[in-house]
Amino acid sequence: MGDLFKGSHCTCGQKMNLELRMLIHQKKTRIYDVPVYVCEHCEHYEVLKPVKPYVVQYIAAIDGSLEHADVSLAEMNESVHVLYSVLQGADQETEAEVFARFKEAFDDRVNMLLDLFGCARKMKDDDWMREIQERLEQLSEFAVLLPENSNFYAR
Ligand SMILES: [Zn+2]
């Protein structure tokens, strides 16, 4: 079992579960599908560590804009996208089953992007290569939660 679904324990001593939640920033921006560990007991929650810098960066970037916004983190971040797709309909499964599916979906996503990267390189499309590189980096930040997969991504 990797660290992803294990979760840490809350300061109150209870187990924390992985969930996707909506976060509201300054009453005007709703960010959906944010992976958080939630305490079963006291409602304390923590944003998943590898995703946190991304969320903070996003909030900093939109700060000061007067627009209201509804966004989905799953549409902006590759790792969250994979997590989102795996957690759909995972209610009937054990943690081990969900984790196995996550690893598979994660690897599929990486392989798909590496294939795309090959195409982009062949076409000498620098912008596209950069974009794919960024998406791969979002995945590699998440890979620390998958110890068995730690060698999958080499630049
Ligand atoms: Zn608690």
PDB file of C-alpha atoms and ligand atoms in Angstrom:
ATOM      1  CA  MET A   1       0.000   0.000   0.000  1.00  0.00           C
ATOM      2  CA  GLY A   2       1.417   3.386  -0.937  1.00  0.00           C
ATOM      3  CA  ASP A   3       1.114   6.548   1.067  1.00  0.00           C
ATOM      4  CA  LEU A   4      -1.638   7.941  -1.107  1.00  0.00           C
ATOM      5  CA  PHE A   5      -4.734   6.359   0.403  1.00  0.00           C
ATOM      6  CA  LYS A   6      -3.284   5.617   3.803  1.00  0.00           C
ATOM      7  CA  GLY A   7      -3.564   9.219   4.887  1.00  0.00           C
ATOM      8  CA  SER A   8      -2.076  10.579   8.042  1.00  0.00           C
ATOM      9  CA  HIS A   9      -3.776  10.798  11.377  1.00  0.00           C
ATOM     10  CA  CYS A  10      -5.471  13.960  12.491  1.00  0.00           C
ATOM     11  CA  THR A  11      -4.264  15.877  15.529  1.00  0.00           C
ATOM     12  CA  CYS A  12      -7.340  14.450  17.295  1.00  0.00           C
ATOM     13  CA  GLY A  13      -6.014  10.942  16.668  1.00  0.00           C
ATOM     14  CA  GLN A  14      -8.624   9.818  14.126  1.00  0.00           C
ATOM     15  CA  LYS A  15      -7.879   8.441  10.682  1.00  0.00           C
ATOM     16  CA  MET A  16      -8.074  10.812   7.721  1.00  0.00           C
ATOM     17  CA  ASN A  17      -9.701   9.797   4.435  1.00  0.00           C
ATOM     18  CA  LEU A  18      -8.901  10.952   0.935  1.00  0.00           C
ATOM     19  CA  GLU A  19     -11.707  12.898  -0.709  1.00  0.00           C
ATOM     20  CA  LEU A  20     -12.219  15.425  -3.477  1.00  0.00           C
ATOM     21  CA  ARG A  21     -13.703  18.609  -2.088  1.00  0.00           C
ATOM     22  CA  MET A  22     -14.637  22.071  -3.217  1.00  0.00           C
ATOM     23  CA  LEU A  23     -12.630  24.908  -1.724  1.00  0.00           C
ATOM     24  CA  ILE A  24     -13.897  28.477  -1.723  1.00  0.00           C
ATOM     25  CA  HIS A  25     -11.370  31.284  -1.954  1.00  0.00           C
ATOM     26  CA  GLN A  26     -12.437  34.731  -0.748  1.00  0.00           C
ATOM     27  CA  LYS A  27     -16.086  33.902  -1.368  1.00  0.00           C
ATOM     28  CA  LYS A  28     -15.697  34.324  -5.112  1.00  0.00           C
ATOM     29  CA  THR A  29     -13.646  31.486  -6.481  1.00  0.00           C
ATOM     30  CA  ARG A  30     -14.841  27.934  -6.191  1.00  0.00           C
ATOM     31  CA  ILE A  31     -12.213  25.323  -6.862  1.00  0.00           C
ATOM     32  CA  TYR A  32     -13.734  21.901  -7.355  1.00  0.00           C
ATOM     33  CA  ASP A  33     -12.086  18.487  -7.124  1.00  0.00           C
ATOM     34  CA  VAL A  34      -9.326  19.413  -4.694  1.00  0.00           C
ATOM     35  CA  PRO A  35      -7.860  16.242  -3.148  1.00  0.00           C
ATOM     36  CA  VAL A  36      -7.878  16.556   0.629  1.00  0.00           C
ATOM     37  CA  TYR A  37      -7.478  14.296   3.629  1.00  0.00           C
ATOM     38  CA  VAL A  38     -10.517  14.762   5.827  1.00  0.00           C
ATOM     39  CA  CYS A  39     -10.788  13.693   9.454  1.00  0.00           C
ATOM     40  CA  GLU A  40     -13.762  11.409  10.106  1.00  0.00           C
ATOM     41  CA  HIS A  41     -14.144  12.884  13.526  1.00  0.00           C
ATOM     42  CA  CYS A  42     -13.569  16.642  13.647  1.00  0.00           C
ATOM     43  CA  GLU A  43     -13.851  17.826   9.997  1.00  0.00           C
ATOM     44  CA  HIS A  44     -10.260  19.029  10.002  1.00  0.00           C
ATOM     45  CA  TYR A  45      -8.787  18.749   6.502  1.00  0.00           C
ATOM     46  CA  GLU A  46      -5.463  19.058   4.704  1.00  0.00           C
ATOM     47  CA  VAL A  47      -4.842  19.556   0.999  1.00  0.00           C
ATOM     48  CA  LEU A  48      -2.725  16.729  -0.418  1.00  0.00           C
ATOM     49  CA  LYS A  49       0.927  17.763  -0.192  1.00  0.00           C
ATOM     50  CA  PRO A  50       2.019  17.402  -3.853  1.00  0.00           C
ATOM     51  CA  VAL A  51      -1.047  19.346  -5.006  1.00  0.00           C
ATOM     52  CA  LYS A  52      -0.819  22.125  -2.440  1.00  0.00           C
ATOM     53  CA  PRO A  53       1.855  24.271  -4.174  1.00  0.00           C
ATOM     54  CA  TYR A  54      -0.196  24.101  -7.350  1.00  0.00           C
ATOM     55  CA  VAL A  55      -3.356  25.304  -5.575  1.00  0.00           C
ATOM     56  CA  VAL A  56      -1.455  28.077  -3.778  1.00  0.00           C
ATOM     57  CA  GLN A  57       0.106  29.190  -7.066  1.00  0.00           C
ATOM     58  CA  TYR A  58      -3.260  29.220  -8.785  1.00  0.00           C
ATOM     59  CA  ILE A  59      -4.863  31.277  -6.027  1.00  0.00           C
ATOM     60  CA  ALA A  60      -1.976  33.753  -6.124  1.00  0.00           C
ATOM     61  CA  ALA A  61      -2.383  34.090  -9.879  1.00  0.00           C
ATOM     62  CA  ILE A  62      -6.096  34.895  -9.693  1.00  0.00           C
ATOM     63  CA  ASP A  63      -5.852  37.078  -6.609  1.00  0.00           C
ATOM     64  CA  GLY A  64      -6.814  40.642  -7.307  1.00  0.00           C
ATOM     65  CA  SER A  65      -9.071  39.768 -10.194  1.00  0.00           C
ATOM     66  CA  LEU A  66     -12.646  40.834  -9.552  1.00  0.00           C
ATOM     67  CA  GLU A  67     -14.163  38.012 -11.501  1.00  0.00           C
ATOM     68  CA  HIS A  68     -16.008  35.185  -9.893  1.00  0.00           C
ATOM     69  CA  ALA A  69     -14.728  31.861 -11.070  1.00  0.00           C
ATOM     70  CA  ASP A  70     -15.682  28.221 -10.866  1.00  0.00           C
ATOM     71  CA  VAL A  71     -12.850  25.943 -11.813  1.00  0.00           C
ATOM     72  CA  SER A  72     -12.066  22.263 -11.538  1.00  0.00           C
ATOM     73  CA  LEU A  73      -8.616  21.284 -10.373  1.00  0.00           C
ATOM     74  CA  ALA A  74      -9.045  18.015 -12.265  1.00  0.00           C
ATOM     75  CA  GLU A  75      -9.146  19.997 -15.509  1.00  0.00           C
ATOM     76  CA  MET A  76      -5.986  21.925 -14.671  1.00  0.00           C
ATOM     77  CA  ASN A  77      -3.711  19.337 -13.118  1.00  0.00           C
ATOM     78  CA  GLU A  78      -2.802  15.942 -14.604  1.00  0.00           C
ATOM     79  CA  SER A  79      -2.427  14.100 -11.317  1.00  0.00           C
ATOM     80  CA  VAL A  80      -5.744  15.336 -10.001  1.00  0.00           C
ATOM     81  CA  HIS A  81      -7.333  14.359 -13.293  1.00  0.00           C
ATOM     82  CA  VAL A  82      -6.121  10.777 -12.843  1.00  0.00           C
ATOM     83  CA  LEU A  83      -7.230  10.750  -9.221  1.00  0.00           C
ATOM     84  CA  TYR A  84     -10.610  12.160 -10.162  1.00  0.00           C
ATOM     85  CA  SER A  85     -11.261   9.510 -12.797  1.00  0.00           C
ATOM     86  CA  VAL A  86     -10.226   6.711 -10.429  1.00  0.00           C
ATOM     87  CA  LEU A  87     -12.318   7.943  -7.495  1.00  0.00           C
ATOM     88  CA  GLN A  88     -15.474   8.015  -9.613  1.00  0.00           C
ATOM     89  CA  GLY A  89     -17.470   4.957  -8.627  1.00  0.00           C
ATOM     90  CA  ALA A  90     -14.860   3.776  -6.128  1.00  0.00           C
ATOM     91  CA  ASP A  91     -17.404   3.483  -3.308  1.00  0.00           C
ATOM     92  CA  GLN A  92     -17.731  -0.274  -3.590  1.00  0.00           C
ATOM     93  CA  GLU A  93     -14.024  -0.965  -3.689  1.00  0.00           C
ATOM     94  CA  THR A  94     -11.428  -1.580  -1.020  1.00  0.00           C
ATOM     95  CA  GLU A  95      -8.562   0.892  -0.620  1.00  0.00           C
ATOM     96  CA  ALA A  96      -6.186  -1.651  -2.129  1.00  0.00           C
ATOM     97  CA  GLU A  97      -8.367  -1.978  -5.228  1.00  0.00           C
ATOM     98  CA  VAL A  98      -8.634   1.771  -5.644  1.00  0.00           C
ATOM     99  CA  PHE A  99      -4.900   2.140  -5.189  1.00  0.00           C
ATOM    100  CA  ALA A 100      -4.184  -0.556  -7.796  1.00  0.00           C
ATOM    101  CA  ARG A 101      -6.472   1.217 -10.257  1.00  0.00           C
ATOM    102  CA  PHE A 102      -4.830   4.525  -9.498  1.00  0.00           C
ATOM    103  CA  LYS A 103      -1.362   3.140 -10.235  1.00  0.00           C
ATOM    104  CA  GLU A 104      -2.589   1.674 -13.495  1.00  0.00           C
ATOM    105  CA  ALA A 105      -4.353   4.876 -14.576  1.00  0.00           C
ATOM    106  CA  PHE A 106      -1.311   6.907 -13.536  1.00  0.00           C
ATOM    107  CA  ASP A 107       1.049   4.758 -15.639  1.00  0.00           C
ATOM    108  CA  ASP A 108      -1.339   4.878 -18.596  1.00  0.00           C
ATOM    109  CA  ARG A 109      -1.420   8.662 -18.398  1.00  0.00           C
ATOM    110  CA  VAL A 110       2.365   8.911 -18.252  1.00  0.00           C
ATOM    111  CA  ASN A 111       2.762   6.561 -21.225  1.00  0.00           C
ATOM    112  CA  MET A 112       0.155   8.464 -23.200  1.00  0.00           C
ATOM    113  CA  LEU A 113       1.970  11.745 -22.550  1.00  0.00           C
ATOM    114  CA  LEU A 114       5.355  10.242 -23.426  1.00  0.00           C
ATOM    115  CA  ASP A 115       3.877   9.077 -26.737  1.00  0.00           C
ATOM    116  CA  LEU A 116       2.488  12.554 -27.354  1.00  0.00           C
ATOM    117  CA  PHE A 117       5.854  14.035 -26.472  1.00  0.00           C
ATOM    118  CA  GLY A 118       7.458  11.825 -29.112  1.00  0.00           C
ATOM    119  CA  CYS A 119       5.002  13.134 -31.701  1.00  0.00           C
ATOM    120  CA  ALA A 120       5.591  16.734 -30.691  1.00  0.00           C
ATOM    121  CA  ARG A 121       9.349  16.240 -30.960  1.00  0.00           C
ATOM    122  CA  LYS A 122       9.048  14.672 -34.371  1.00  0.00           C
ATOM    123  CA  MET A 123       7.018  17.672 -35.489  1.00  0.00           C
ATOM    124  CA  LYS A 124       9.529  20.007 -33.846  1.00  0.00           C
ATOM    125  CA  ASP A 125       6.622  21.736 -32.119  1.00  0.00           C
ATOM    126  CA  ASP A 126       8.349  23.484 -29.220  1.00  0.00           C
ATOM    127  CA  ASP A 127       5.198  24.929 -27.649  1.00  0.00           C
ATOM    128  CA  TRP A 128       3.501  21.567 -27.651  1.00  0.00           C
ATOM    129  CA  MET A 129       6.619  19.878 -26.204  1.00  0.00           C
ATOM    130  CA  ARG A 130       6.717  22.447 -23.411  1.00  0.00           C
ATOM    131  CA  GLU A 131       3.049  21.930 -22.636  1.00  0.00           C
ATOM    132  CA  ILE A 132       3.441  18.155 -22.438  1.00  0.00           C
ATOM    133  CA  GLN A 133       6.573  18.555 -20.328  1.00  0.00           C
ATOM    134  CA  GLU A 134       4.587  20.637 -17.853  1.00  0.00           C
ATOM    135  CA  ARG A 135       1.876  17.991 -17.639  1.00  0.00           C
ATOM    136  CA  LEU A 136       4.494  15.286 -17.055  1.00  0.00           C
ATOM    137  CA  GLU A 137       6.002  17.375 -14.277  1.00  0.00           C
ATOM    138  CA  GLN A 138       2.616  17.606 -12.578  1.00  0.00           C
ATOM    139  CA  LEU A 139       2.529  13.822 -12.619  1.00  0.00           C
ATOM    140  CA  SER A 140       6.097  13.428 -11.397  1.00  0.00           C
ATOM    141  CA  GLU A 141       5.333  15.595  -8.367  1.00  0.00           C
ATOM    142  CA  PHE A 142       2.632  13.114  -7.488  1.00  0.00           C
ATOM    143  CA  ALA A 143       4.841  10.086  -8.051  1.00  0.00           C
ATOM    144  CA  VAL A 144       6.439  10.492  -4.618  1.00  0.00           C
ATOM    145  CA  LEU A 145       3.210   8.978  -3.299  1.00  0.00           C
ATOM    146  CA  LEU A 146       3.807   5.886  -5.408  1.00  0.00           C
ATOM    147  CA  PRO A 147       7.099   4.520  -4.090  1.00  0.00           C
ATOM    148  CA  GLU A 148       7.018   1.479  -6.367  1.00  0.00           C
ATOM    149  CA  ASN A 149       6.816   3.788  -9.345  1.00  0.00           C
ATOM    150  CA  SER A 150       9.566   6.159  -8.381  1.00  0.00           C
ATOM    151  CA  ASN A 151      11.718   5.348 -11.430  1.00  0.00           C
ATOM    152  CA  PHE A 152       9.050   5.659 -14.059  1.00  0.00           C
ATOM    153  CA  TYR A 153       9.805   9.196 -15.063  1.00  0.00           C
ATOM    154  CA  ALA A 154      13.302  10.042 -16.212  1.00  0.00           C
ATOM    155  CA  ARG A 155      14.021  13.128 -18.226  1.00  0.00           C
TER     156      ARG A 155
HETATM  157 ZN    ZN B   1      -9.700  15.173  13.758  1.00  0.00          ZN
END
